[in-house]
Short mmCIF file of C-alpha atoms in Angstrom, two decimals:
data_model
loop_
_atom_site.label_atom_id
_atom_site.label_comp_id
_atom_site.label_asym_id
_atom_site.label_seq_id
_atom_site.Cartn_x
_atom_site.Cartn_y
_atom_site.Cartn_z
CA MET I 1 -65.91 -118.34 -119.20
CA ARG I 2 -63.81 -120.00 -116.54
CA ILE I 3 -60.28 -120.07 -115.16
CA ASP I 4 -58.50 -123.42 -115.18
CA ASN I 5 -55.03 -124.76 -114.42
CA PHE I 6 -54.42 -122.05 -111.82
CA GLU I 7 -51.09 -122.27 -110.03
CA ALA I 8 -49.23 -119.78 -107.88
CA THR I 9 -46.11 -119.71 -105.75
CA GLY I 10 -45.87 -117.73 -102.52
CA LEU I 11 -49.52 -116.79 -102.02
CA GLU I 12 -49.65 -118.60 -98.66
CA ARG I 13 -46.69 -116.52 -97.48
CA VAL I 14 -48.44 -113.35 -98.62
CA GLU I 15 -51.65 -114.32 -96.83
CA THR I 16 -49.77 -115.12 -93.61
CA TRP I 17 -47.98 -111.78 -93.73
CA LEU I 18 -51.21 -109.90 -94.39
CA ALA I 19 -52.86 -111.64 -91.41
CA ARG I 20 -49.92 -110.72 -89.17
CA ASN I 21 -50.11 -107.09 -90.31
CA ALA I 22 -53.88 -106.78 -90.53
CA GLU I 23 -53.87 -103.32 -88.93
CA MET I 24 -51.47 -101.87 -91.48
CA GLU I 25 -52.85 -99.64 -94.23
CA LEU I 26 -51.21 -100.80 -97.45
CA ASP I 27 -50.86 -98.42 -100.38
CA GLU I 28 -50.66 -99.85 -103.88
CA GLN I 29 -46.91 -99.31 -104.19
CA THR I 30 -46.25 -101.29 -100.99
CA LEU I 31 -48.62 -104.06 -102.05
CA GLY I 32 -46.83 -104.25 -105.40
CA GLY I 33 -43.49 -104.58 -103.61
CA ILE I 34 -44.84 -107.46 -101.53
CA LEU I 35 -46.23 -109.27 -104.58
CA LYS I 36 -43.27 -108.68 -106.90
CA THR I 37 -41.66 -112.10 -106.39
CA ILE I 38 -44.92 -114.08 -106.48
CA ASN I 39 -45.56 -116.18 -109.60
CA LEU I 40 -48.97 -116.92 -111.13
CA SER I 41 -50.12 -118.97 -114.09
CA PHE I 42 -53.64 -119.74 -115.31
CA VAL I 43 -55.77 -120.22 -118.42
CA LEU I 44 -58.76 -118.03 -119.23
CA GLU I 45 -61.09 -120.29 -121.18
CA GLY I 46 -63.98 -119.06 -123.29
CA ILE I 47 -63.28 -115.32 -123.23
CA ASP I 48 -63.77 -113.24 -126.37
CA ARG I 49 -61.13 -111.46 -128.43
CA VAL I 50 -62.04 -108.03 -127.12
CA GLN I 51 -61.14 -109.26 -123.65
CA SER I 52 -58.00 -111.05 -124.83
CA THR I 53 -56.80 -107.94 -126.69
CA LEU I 54 -57.21 -105.72 -123.62
CA LEU I 55 -55.54 -108.30 -121.39
CA CYS I 56 -52.57 -108.69 -123.74
CA GLU I 57 -52.07 -104.92 -123.63
CA LEU I 58 -50.91 -105.40 -120.02
CA ASN I 59 -47.67 -106.86 -121.43
CA ASP I 60 -47.43 -110.05 -119.40
CA SER I 61 -46.58 -113.45 -120.89
CA TYR I 62 -49.49 -114.72 -122.97
CA VAL I 63 -50.22 -117.61 -125.30
CA GLN I 64 -53.51 -117.38 -127.18
CA GLN I 65 -55.46 -120.04 -129.03
CA SER I 66 -55.00 -119.76 -132.79
CA GLN I 67 -57.99 -118.83 -134.90
CA ARG I 68 -57.27 -121.94 -136.92
CA TYR I 69 -59.48 -123.63 -134.35
CA VAL I 70 -62.60 -121.49 -134.61
CA ALA I 71 -65.71 -123.56 -133.91
CA MET I 72 -68.65 -123.39 -136.29
CA SER I 73 -71.47 -123.20 -133.74
CA LYS I 74 -73.34 -120.75 -131.51
CA GLU I 75 -70.86 -121.64 -128.76
CA ALA I 76 -68.07 -120.06 -130.84
CA TYR I 77 -68.81 -116.47 -129.82
CA LEU I 78 -70.01 -114.28 -126.96
CA LEU I 79 -72.66 -111.64 -127.53
CA PRO I 80 -73.89 -109.17 -124.89
CA ASP I 81 -77.61 -108.71 -124.30
CA PHE I 82 -78.79 -106.40 -127.07
CA GLY I 83 -82.47 -106.55 -126.15
CA PRO I 84 -84.64 -105.97 -129.25
CA ASP I 85 -81.48 -105.82 -131.40
CA ALA I 86 -80.39 -109.33 -130.38
CA ARG I 87 -81.79 -110.96 -133.51
CA THR I 88 -79.86 -108.65 -135.84
CA ALA I 89 -76.71 -109.16 -133.77
CA GLU I 90 -77.08 -112.92 -134.03
CA GLU I 91 -77.80 -112.82 -137.77
CA LEU I 92 -74.76 -110.66 -138.57
CA THR I 93 -72.50 -112.83 -136.45
CA GLN I 94 -73.79 -116.01 -138.09
CA ARG I 95 -73.26 -114.47 -141.53
CA ALA I 96 -69.64 -113.72 -140.64
CA PHE I 97 -69.01 -117.26 -139.44
CA ASP I 98 -70.76 -118.73 -142.48
CA LEU I 99 -68.69 -116.62 -144.86
CA TYR I 100 -65.53 -117.59 -142.99
CA ALA I 101 -66.41 -121.29 -143.38
CA ARG I 102 -67.24 -120.99 -147.10
CA MET I 103 -64.13 -118.97 -147.96
CA SER I 104 -61.78 -121.40 -146.20
CA GLN I 105 -63.20 -124.68 -147.53
CA LEU I 106 -60.57 -127.36 -148.17
CA LYS I 107 -60.43 -129.33 -151.38
CA GLU I 108 -61.56 -132.92 -151.24
CA GLY I 109 -58.84 -135.38 -150.41
CA GLU I 110 -56.33 -135.92 -147.66
CA CYS I 111 -54.32 -133.02 -146.28
CA LYS I 112 -51.71 -133.92 -143.71
CA GLY I 113 -50.62 -131.28 -141.22
CA ARG I 114 -51.28 -127.58 -141.66
CA PRO I 115 -53.03 -126.87 -144.99
CA LYS I 116 -51.16 -124.84 -147.59
CA PRO I 117 -52.88 -122.34 -149.95
CA GLU I 118 -53.12 -124.98 -152.67
CA HIS I 119 -55.17 -127.20 -150.35
CA TYR I 120 -58.01 -124.64 -150.15
CA ARG I 121 -60.85 -124.83 -152.63
CA TYR I 122 -60.80 -121.09 -153.35
CA GLY I 123 -57.15 -120.45 -152.48
CA ILE I 124 -58.16 -118.57 -149.31
CA PRO I 125 -56.38 -119.89 -146.21
CA ILE I 126 -58.05 -119.62 -142.82
CA GLU I 127 -55.44 -117.01 -141.89
CA ASP I 128 -57.08 -114.75 -144.48
CA ALA I 129 -60.68 -115.91 -144.03
CA ARG I 130 -60.52 -114.92 -140.34
CA TYR I 131 -60.41 -111.23 -141.33
CA ILE I 132 -64.22 -111.26 -141.48
CA LEU I 133 -64.66 -112.61 -137.96
CA PRO I 134 -65.85 -110.29 -135.16
CA LEU I 135 -63.99 -109.89 -131.89
CA SER I 136 -66.92 -111.61 -130.18
CA THR I 137 -65.21 -114.83 -131.30
CA LYS I 138 -64.23 -117.00 -128.35
CA THR I 139 -60.63 -117.83 -127.53
CA ASN I 140 -58.49 -119.23 -124.72
CA LEU I 141 -55.62 -117.31 -123.15
CA CYS I 142 -52.77 -118.81 -121.13
CA VAL I 143 -51.26 -116.25 -118.75
CA ALA I 144 -48.07 -116.17 -116.67
CA MET I 145 -47.23 -113.14 -114.54
CA SER I 146 -45.46 -111.88 -111.45
CA GLY I 147 -47.71 -111.04 -108.54
CA ASP I 148 -47.29 -107.27 -108.76
CA LYS I 149 -48.93 -107.37 -112.20
CA LEU I 150 -52.16 -108.28 -110.40
CA LEU I 151 -52.47 -104.56 -109.63
CA ASP I 152 -52.42 -103.70 -113.35
CA LEU I 153 -54.89 -106.50 -114.00
CA PHE I 154 -57.36 -105.27 -111.38
CA ARG I 155 -57.04 -101.69 -112.64
CA LEU I 156 -58.12 -102.96 -116.04
CA LEU I 157 -60.95 -105.06 -114.60
CA LYS I 158 -62.28 -101.94 -112.86
CA ASP I 159 -61.78 -99.55 -115.78
CA GLU I 160 -65.21 -97.93 -116.29
CA ARG I 161 -64.86 -98.38 -120.07
CA TYR I 162 -64.65 -102.17 -119.72
CA ALA I 163 -65.84 -103.08 -116.21
CA ALA I 164 -69.07 -104.76 -117.33
CA LEU I 165 -67.13 -106.67 -119.98
CA PHE I 166 -64.86 -108.13 -117.30
CA GLU I 167 -67.35 -108.87 -114.50
CA ALA I 168 -67.13 -112.65 -114.90
CA VAL I 169 -63.34 -112.54 -115.33
CA ALA I 170 -62.92 -110.47 -112.15
CA GLU I 171 -65.10 -112.86 -110.18
CA ALA I 172 -63.27 -115.93 -111.51
CA ILE I 173 -59.80 -114.55 -110.75
CA SER I 174 -60.81 -113.39 -107.27
CA SER I 175 -62.13 -116.88 -106.46
CA HIS I 176 -58.60 -118.29 -106.86
CA LEU I 177 -56.92 -115.77 -104.57
CA PRO I 178 -56.62 -115.95 -100.76
CA SER I 179 -59.25 -113.84 -99.01
CA ARG I 180 -57.01 -111.15 -97.49
CA LEU I 181 -55.15 -110.61 -100.74
CA GLY I 182 -58.48 -110.47 -102.55
CA GLN I 183 -59.65 -107.77 -100.15
CA CYS I 184 -56.50 -105.74 -100.80
CA LEU I 185 -56.87 -106.04 -104.57
CA ALA I 186 -60.54 -105.06 -104.32
CA LYS I 187 -59.32 -101.68 -103.04
CA VAL I 188 -57.08 -101.08 -106.06
CA LYS I 189 -58.25 -97.94 -107.81
CA ALA I 190 -59.65 -98.24 -111.31
CA ALA I 191 -57.64 -96.93 -114.23
CA LYS I 192 -58.95 -93.45 -115.01
CA PRO I 193 -56.71 -91.89 -117.64
CA LYS I 194 -57.70 -88.56 -119.13
CA ILE I 195 -58.57 -90.04 -122.51
CA ALA I 196 -59.31 -86.73 -124.22
CA ALA I 197 -55.96 -85.24 -123.16
CA ILE I 198 -54.00 -88.27 -124.40
CA ALA I 199 -55.90 -88.26 -127.70
CA ASP I 200 -55.26 -84.53 -128.14
CA PHE I 201 -51.52 -84.97 -127.59
CA HIS I 202 -51.26 -87.73 -130.21
CA ALA I 203 -53.80 -86.28 -132.66
CA ASP I 204 -51.21 -84.81 -135.04
CA TYR I 205 -49.35 -88.07 -135.44
CA PHE I 206 -52.54 -90.12 -135.78
CA SER I 207 -53.76 -87.76 -138.51
CA ARG I 208 -50.65 -88.49 -140.55
CA ILE I 209 -51.15 -92.27 -140.47
CA THR I 210 -53.46 -93.46 -143.25
CA HIS I 211 -54.51 -96.60 -145.08
CA GLU I 212 -52.11 -95.67 -147.89
CA GLU I 213 -49.29 -94.43 -145.61
CA ASN I 214 -49.57 -97.23 -143.07
CA LEU I 215 -46.01 -97.08 -141.72
CA LEU I 216 -44.29 -93.78 -140.96
CA LEU I 217 -41.06 -92.90 -139.20
CA LEU I 218 -42.16 -90.22 -136.77
CA GLU I 219 -39.12 -89.62 -134.56
CA HIS I 220 -35.62 -90.98 -133.98
CA PHE I 221 -32.37 -89.97 -132.35
CA LYS I 222 -30.42 -87.81 -134.78
CA ASP I 223 -27.57 -90.32 -135.15
CA LEU I 224 -28.35 -93.84 -133.95
CA ASP I 225 -24.77 -95.07 -134.27
CA HIS I 226 -23.61 -92.16 -132.14
CA ARG I 227 -26.02 -93.01 -129.31
CA VAL I 228 -24.94 -96.66 -129.32
CA ALA I 229 -21.25 -95.73 -129.51
CA ILE I 230 -21.67 -93.54 -126.42
CA GLY I 231 -23.08 -96.56 -124.64
CA ALA I 232 -20.16 -98.72 -125.75
CA LEU I 233 -17.63 -96.08 -124.67
CA THR I 234 -19.31 -95.70 -121.28
CA SER I 235 -18.82 -99.41 -120.71
CA THR I 236 -15.40 -100.07 -122.23
CA ALA I 237 -13.25 -96.92 -121.96
CA LYS I 238 -11.35 -95.35 -119.06
CA GLN I 239 -12.16 -91.86 -120.26
CA THR I 240 -15.63 -90.39 -120.36
CA PRO I 241 -17.36 -90.64 -123.75
CA SER I 242 -16.98 -86.89 -124.25
CA GLN I 243 -13.20 -87.12 -123.74
CA THR I 244 -12.89 -89.93 -126.27
CA LEU I 245 -15.01 -88.09 -128.82
CA GLN I 246 -12.86 -85.02 -128.38
CA ILE I 247 -9.74 -87.08 -129.13
CA TRP I 248 -11.39 -88.65 -132.18
CA ALA I 249 -12.36 -85.20 -133.47
CA GLU I 250 -13.32 -85.25 -137.15
CA THR I 251 -12.86 -89.04 -137.40
CA ALA I 252 -15.52 -89.61 -134.71
CA ALA I 253 -18.33 -90.73 -137.06
CA GLU I 254 -16.17 -93.38 -138.73
CA LYS I 255 -14.74 -94.62 -135.43
CA GLU I 256 -18.20 -94.72 -133.82
CA GLN I 257 -19.55 -96.98 -136.54
CA SER I 258 -16.50 -99.24 -136.31
CA LEU I 259 -16.86 -99.44 -132.53
CA VAL I 260 -20.54 -100.30 -132.72
CA LYS I 261 -19.91 -103.04 -135.25
CA ARG I 262 -17.08 -104.51 -133.18
CA VAL I 263 -18.94 -104.53 -129.86
CA LEU I 264 -22.13 -105.95 -131.41
CA GLY I 265 -19.92 -108.59 -133.03
CA TYR I 266 -18.89 -109.73 -129.55
CA GLY I 267 -22.55 -110.47 -128.85
CA HIS I 268 -22.98 -107.47 -126.53
CA ASP I 269 -26.39 -106.64 -127.97
CA SER I 270 -27.54 -104.61 -124.96
CA ILE I 271 -25.74 -101.50 -126.22
CA ALA I 272 -28.21 -101.39 -129.15
CA GLU I 273 -30.87 -100.42 -126.62
CA GLN I 274 -29.37 -96.92 -126.60
CA ALA I 275 -30.81 -96.25 -130.08
CA ARG I 276 -34.55 -95.55 -130.21
CA SER I 277 -37.09 -94.67 -132.87
CA THR I 278 -40.82 -94.00 -133.01
CA PHE I 279 -43.09 -95.18 -135.82
CA GLY I 280 -46.73 -94.72 -136.71
CA MET I 281 -48.60 -97.77 -137.96
CA MET I 282 -52.05 -98.62 -139.26
CA CYS I 283 -52.95 -102.29 -139.33
CA SER I 284 -55.80 -104.75 -138.95
CA MET I 285 -56.88 -106.00 -135.55
CA VAL I 286 -55.25 -109.29 -136.56
CA THR I 287 -51.85 -107.67 -136.88
CA TYR I 288 -52.36 -105.41 -133.87
CA HIS I 289 -52.74 -108.49 -131.71
CA GLN I 290 -49.58 -109.99 -133.21
CA GLN I 291 -47.77 -106.76 -132.45
CA LEU I 292 -48.89 -107.00 -128.82
CA ARG I 293 -47.57 -110.53 -128.49
CA HIS I 294 -43.98 -109.32 -128.82
CA ARG I 295 -44.33 -107.17 -125.66
CA LEU I 296 -41.22 -105.25 -126.74
CA SER I 297 -42.56 -101.89 -127.85
CA ARG I 298 -44.18 -99.03 -126.01
CA ASN I 299 -47.50 -98.66 -127.79
CA GLN I 300 -50.10 -95.92 -127.86
CA ARG I 301 -53.16 -96.91 -129.83
CA GLU I 302 -56.30 -95.08 -130.73
CA GLU I 303 -59.27 -95.60 -128.49
CA LEU I 304 -61.27 -98.61 -129.66
CA GLU I 305 -64.28 -96.30 -129.73
CA ALA I 306 -62.65 -94.24 -132.50
CA VAL I 307 -62.29 -97.36 -134.66
CA LEU I 308 -65.77 -98.53 -133.78
CA LEU I 309 -67.55 -95.34 -134.83
CA ASP I 310 -65.57 -94.59 -138.00
CA GLU I 311 -67.83 -96.04 -140.71
CA THR I 312 -65.73 -94.60 -143.54
CA ARG I 313 -62.39 -96.10 -142.51
CA ALA I 314 -61.01 -98.62 -145.00
CA ILE I 315 -60.88 -102.25 -143.95
CA LYS I 316 -57.87 -104.49 -144.53
CA LEU I 317 -58.82 -106.86 -147.33
CA PRO I 318 -56.49 -109.82 -147.98
CA GLU I 319 -55.41 -110.20 -151.61
CA THR I 320 -56.71 -113.78 -151.73
CA ILE I 321 -60.19 -112.47 -150.92
CA LYS I 322 -59.90 -109.37 -153.11
CA ASP I 323 -59.31 -111.64 -156.10
CA SER I 324 -62.09 -114.08 -155.21
CA LEU I 325 -65.82 -114.45 -155.79
CA PHE I 326 -66.34 -113.56 -152.11
CA CYS I 327 -64.98 -110.01 -152.33
CA ASP I 328 -68.29 -108.17 -152.71
CA GLU I 329 -69.98 -110.27 -150.04
CA PHE I 330 -67.08 -109.64 -147.64
CA GLN I 331 -67.23 -105.86 -148.14
CA THR I 332 -71.02 -105.73 -147.96
CA LEU I 333 -71.06 -107.67 -144.70
CA ALA I 334 -68.30 -105.53 -143.20
CA ALA I 335 -70.28 -102.38 -144.07
CA ALA I 336 -73.43 -103.83 -142.51
CA VAL I 337 -71.56 -104.68 -139.30
CA LYS I 338 -70.10 -101.17 -139.14
CA ALA I 339 -73.51 -99.55 -139.51
CA PHE I 340 -75.07 -101.86 -136.91
CA ARG I 341 -72.40 -101.31 -134.27
CA VAL I 342 -72.76 -97.53 -134.51
CA LYS I 343 -76.46 -97.96 -133.69
CA VAL I 344 -75.57 -100.38 -130.89
CA ALA I 345 -73.12 -97.87 -129.42
CA GLU I 346 -75.81 -95.17 -129.43
CA LYS I 347 -78.52 -97.39 -127.89
CA HIS I 348 -76.57 -99.77 -125.65
CA GLY I 349 -73.17 -98.12 -125.14
CA VAL I 350 -69.73 -98.49 -126.69
CA GLU I 351 -68.75 -101.34 -124.39
CA LYS I 352 -71.36 -103.68 -125.88
CA ALA I 353 -70.63 -102.53 -129.43
CA LEU I 354 -67.00 -103.67 -129.10
CA ALA I 355 -68.19 -107.22 -129.81
CA PHE I 356 -68.69 -106.08 -133.41
CA LEU I 357 -65.18 -104.88 -134.07
CA LEU I 358 -63.93 -107.01 -136.96
CA ASN I 359 -60.53 -108.53 -137.52
CA CYS I 360 -60.37 -106.54 -140.78
CA ASP I 361 -60.92 -103.23 -138.94
CA GLN I 362 -57.80 -101.08 -138.99
CA ILE I 363 -56.40 -99.34 -135.93
CA LYS I 364 -53.72 -96.67 -135.69
CA LEU I 365 -50.90 -96.91 -133.19
CA ILE I 366 -47.63 -95.24 -132.30
CA LEU I 367 -44.73 -97.49 -131.36
CA SER I 368 -41.47 -96.66 -129.64
CA LEU I 369 -38.71 -99.28 -129.68
CA ASN I 370 -34.98 -99.58 -129.21
CA ALA I 371 -32.75 -101.12 -131.87
CA ARG I 372 -32.22 -104.36 -129.96
CA ALA I 373 -35.97 -104.97 -129.68
CA ASP I 374 -36.52 -104.00 -133.31
CA THR I 375 -33.82 -106.43 -134.45
CA SER I 376 -35.44 -109.30 -132.56
CA MET I 377 -38.93 -108.51 -133.81
CA LEU I 378 -37.92 -107.89 -137.42
CA ALA I 379 -35.94 -111.12 -137.57
CA ASP I 380 -39.16 -112.98 -136.70
CA ARG I 381 -41.56 -110.99 -138.84
CA THR I 382 -39.56 -110.70 -142.08
CA CYS I 383 -39.54 -114.50 -142.33
CA MET I 384 -41.62 -115.99 -145.17
CA ASN I 385 -43.61 -117.92 -142.55
CA ALA I 386 -44.72 -114.70 -140.86
CA GLN I 387 -48.30 -113.62 -141.51
CA TRP I 388 -48.36 -111.55 -144.72
CA GLU I 389 -49.64 -108.25 -143.29
CA ILE I 390 -47.18 -107.97 -140.44
CA ARG I 391 -44.42 -109.18 -142.78
CA ASP I 392 -45.15 -106.38 -145.25
CA LEU I 393 -45.00 -103.83 -142.43
CA ALA I 394 -41.80 -105.38 -141.05
CA ILE I 395 -40.04 -105.18 -144.42
CA LYS I 396 -41.08 -101.53 -144.80
CA LYS I 397 -39.75 -100.77 -141.34
CA LEU I 398 -36.50 -102.63 -141.94
CA ARG I 399 -35.78 -100.58 -145.06
CA ILE I 400 -36.35 -97.34 -143.19
CA LEU I 401 -34.23 -98.37 -140.20
CA ARG I 402 -31.37 -99.59 -142.40
CA SER I 403 -31.30 -96.19 -144.06
CA LEU I 404 -30.60 -94.77 -140.59
CA SER I 405 -27.98 -97.38 -139.65
CA PRO I 406 -26.93 -100.39 -141.73
CA VAL I 407 -24.74 -101.57 -138.84
CA LEU I 408 -27.33 -101.62 -136.06
CA TYR I 409 -29.90 -103.55 -138.09
CA GLU I 410 -27.48 -105.91 -139.83
CA LYS I 411 -29.02 -108.95 -138.12
CA ALA I 412 -32.66 -107.84 -138.36
CA LEU I 413 -33.23 -110.51 -141.01
CA PRO I 414 -34.78 -113.96 -141.40
CA SER I 415 -32.55 -116.67 -139.96
CA CYS I 416 -31.95 -118.25 -143.38
CA VAL I 417 -30.29 -115.05 -144.64
CA LEU I 418 -27.69 -115.16 -141.87
CA GLY I 419 -27.28 -118.93 -141.73
CA VAL I 420 -29.57 -121.94 -141.30
CA CYS I 421 -33.38 -121.63 -141.30
CA ARG I 422 -34.68 -122.18 -137.79
CA GLU I 423 -38.20 -123.10 -138.91
CA GLY I 424 -37.27 -126.77 -139.22
CA LYS I 425 -39.96 -128.87 -140.91
CA LEU I 426 -42.05 -125.72 -141.40
CA SER I 427 -39.36 -124.08 -143.55
CA CYS I 428 -40.76 -122.38 -146.66
CA GLY I 429 -37.99 -123.93 -148.78
CA LYS I 430 -37.31 -120.57 -150.47
CA GLN I 431 -34.04 -119.65 -148.77
CA MET I 432 -32.32 -118.53 -151.99
CA GLN I 433 -35.25 -116.29 -152.91
CA VAL I 434 -35.30 -114.76 -149.42
CA ARG I 435 -31.55 -114.16 -149.48
CA GLU I 436 -31.82 -112.44 -152.84
CA GLN I 437 -34.66 -110.25 -151.56
CA PHE I 438 -32.62 -108.98 -148.61
CA SER I 439 -29.23 -108.80 -150.32
CA SER I 440 -30.00 -105.42 -151.88
#
């Protein structure tokens, strides 16, 4: 891997200050305060999707290469040294890439632009074929961050669960930083969360999330409209919210809903942040990564090790593959990969086995969002152009949230339902169908 197109603002000023204050002992909080207004941008080229997933969990600004551009060669993936098991690792990986290529073959003839399902020989688009690919698949990641996020990055790079995985990344990033700053970041303490304690706390919720019940409302404020109305009253009324509510008495619920609708109608969407809910979700690694890209929710996922070692957990099988001649081969290969990675974890450690997580593997997570963030995310992901799995989950979530407050989530809809489709030339052309779907 390598880092290219590195650019930063303010690093010279930081280095000058550090030289002038060389005798000062800097704690991490002080260093973060110094770096907060620094800007960095760079591209990580040739990393794998295990690395990109962990990096995206840091919630900076990321753009990742689409898996539409997977290469069909040995340079398309990164495998650790498995010693005597290297041949089996290579064979399983090649089988996955071969199956991906066969499933997503295009029909003969010219296809301009992005292929549609009807352009594929077996009706399986690459967006579905990729479910068989392992996370050892290479990708490129464009990153933009403020300087203080370097501390989070270096904590990840030093995390004992992933340190060996990130050795080359750590070295490449350090080579682009001024020496004194690099020395300070080298002292940043590794992330050492008490994994067992966190898992124990969330165990009850995780146990309720299943392949069949893949989206659950776990917690929410008792009355979402009430919480948002309190926010609106705090901002717009002379009296305290409690005084106003006392005056409203038994008409409070009706007046709260009217107030929320009116203030949101002015475009003051920030008050919707006062309403929060927590959901449990189970999804493929494909959709988990899409969830991360929004950077809006507070997520708690299972440990990757739990997914890795669970041979009985159901995979996410796209309908186009389920109904195809490749279904049995897909499931057989997925089972073989699962069995192999358990052996790899026992012999070589979990860190190396992560390369054999598959896109079709399902992971459980708990998400906490406010209504403003949910509205933004659902408007994107209920669109017909959204990937099918995350769209299905988004529609389920929208129905649940609208049962809690029709007013707050009134605009959590595809753009064509509220007005003009914003997809431009990529519009699905099914605006009437979409409007009918969300009119009920």
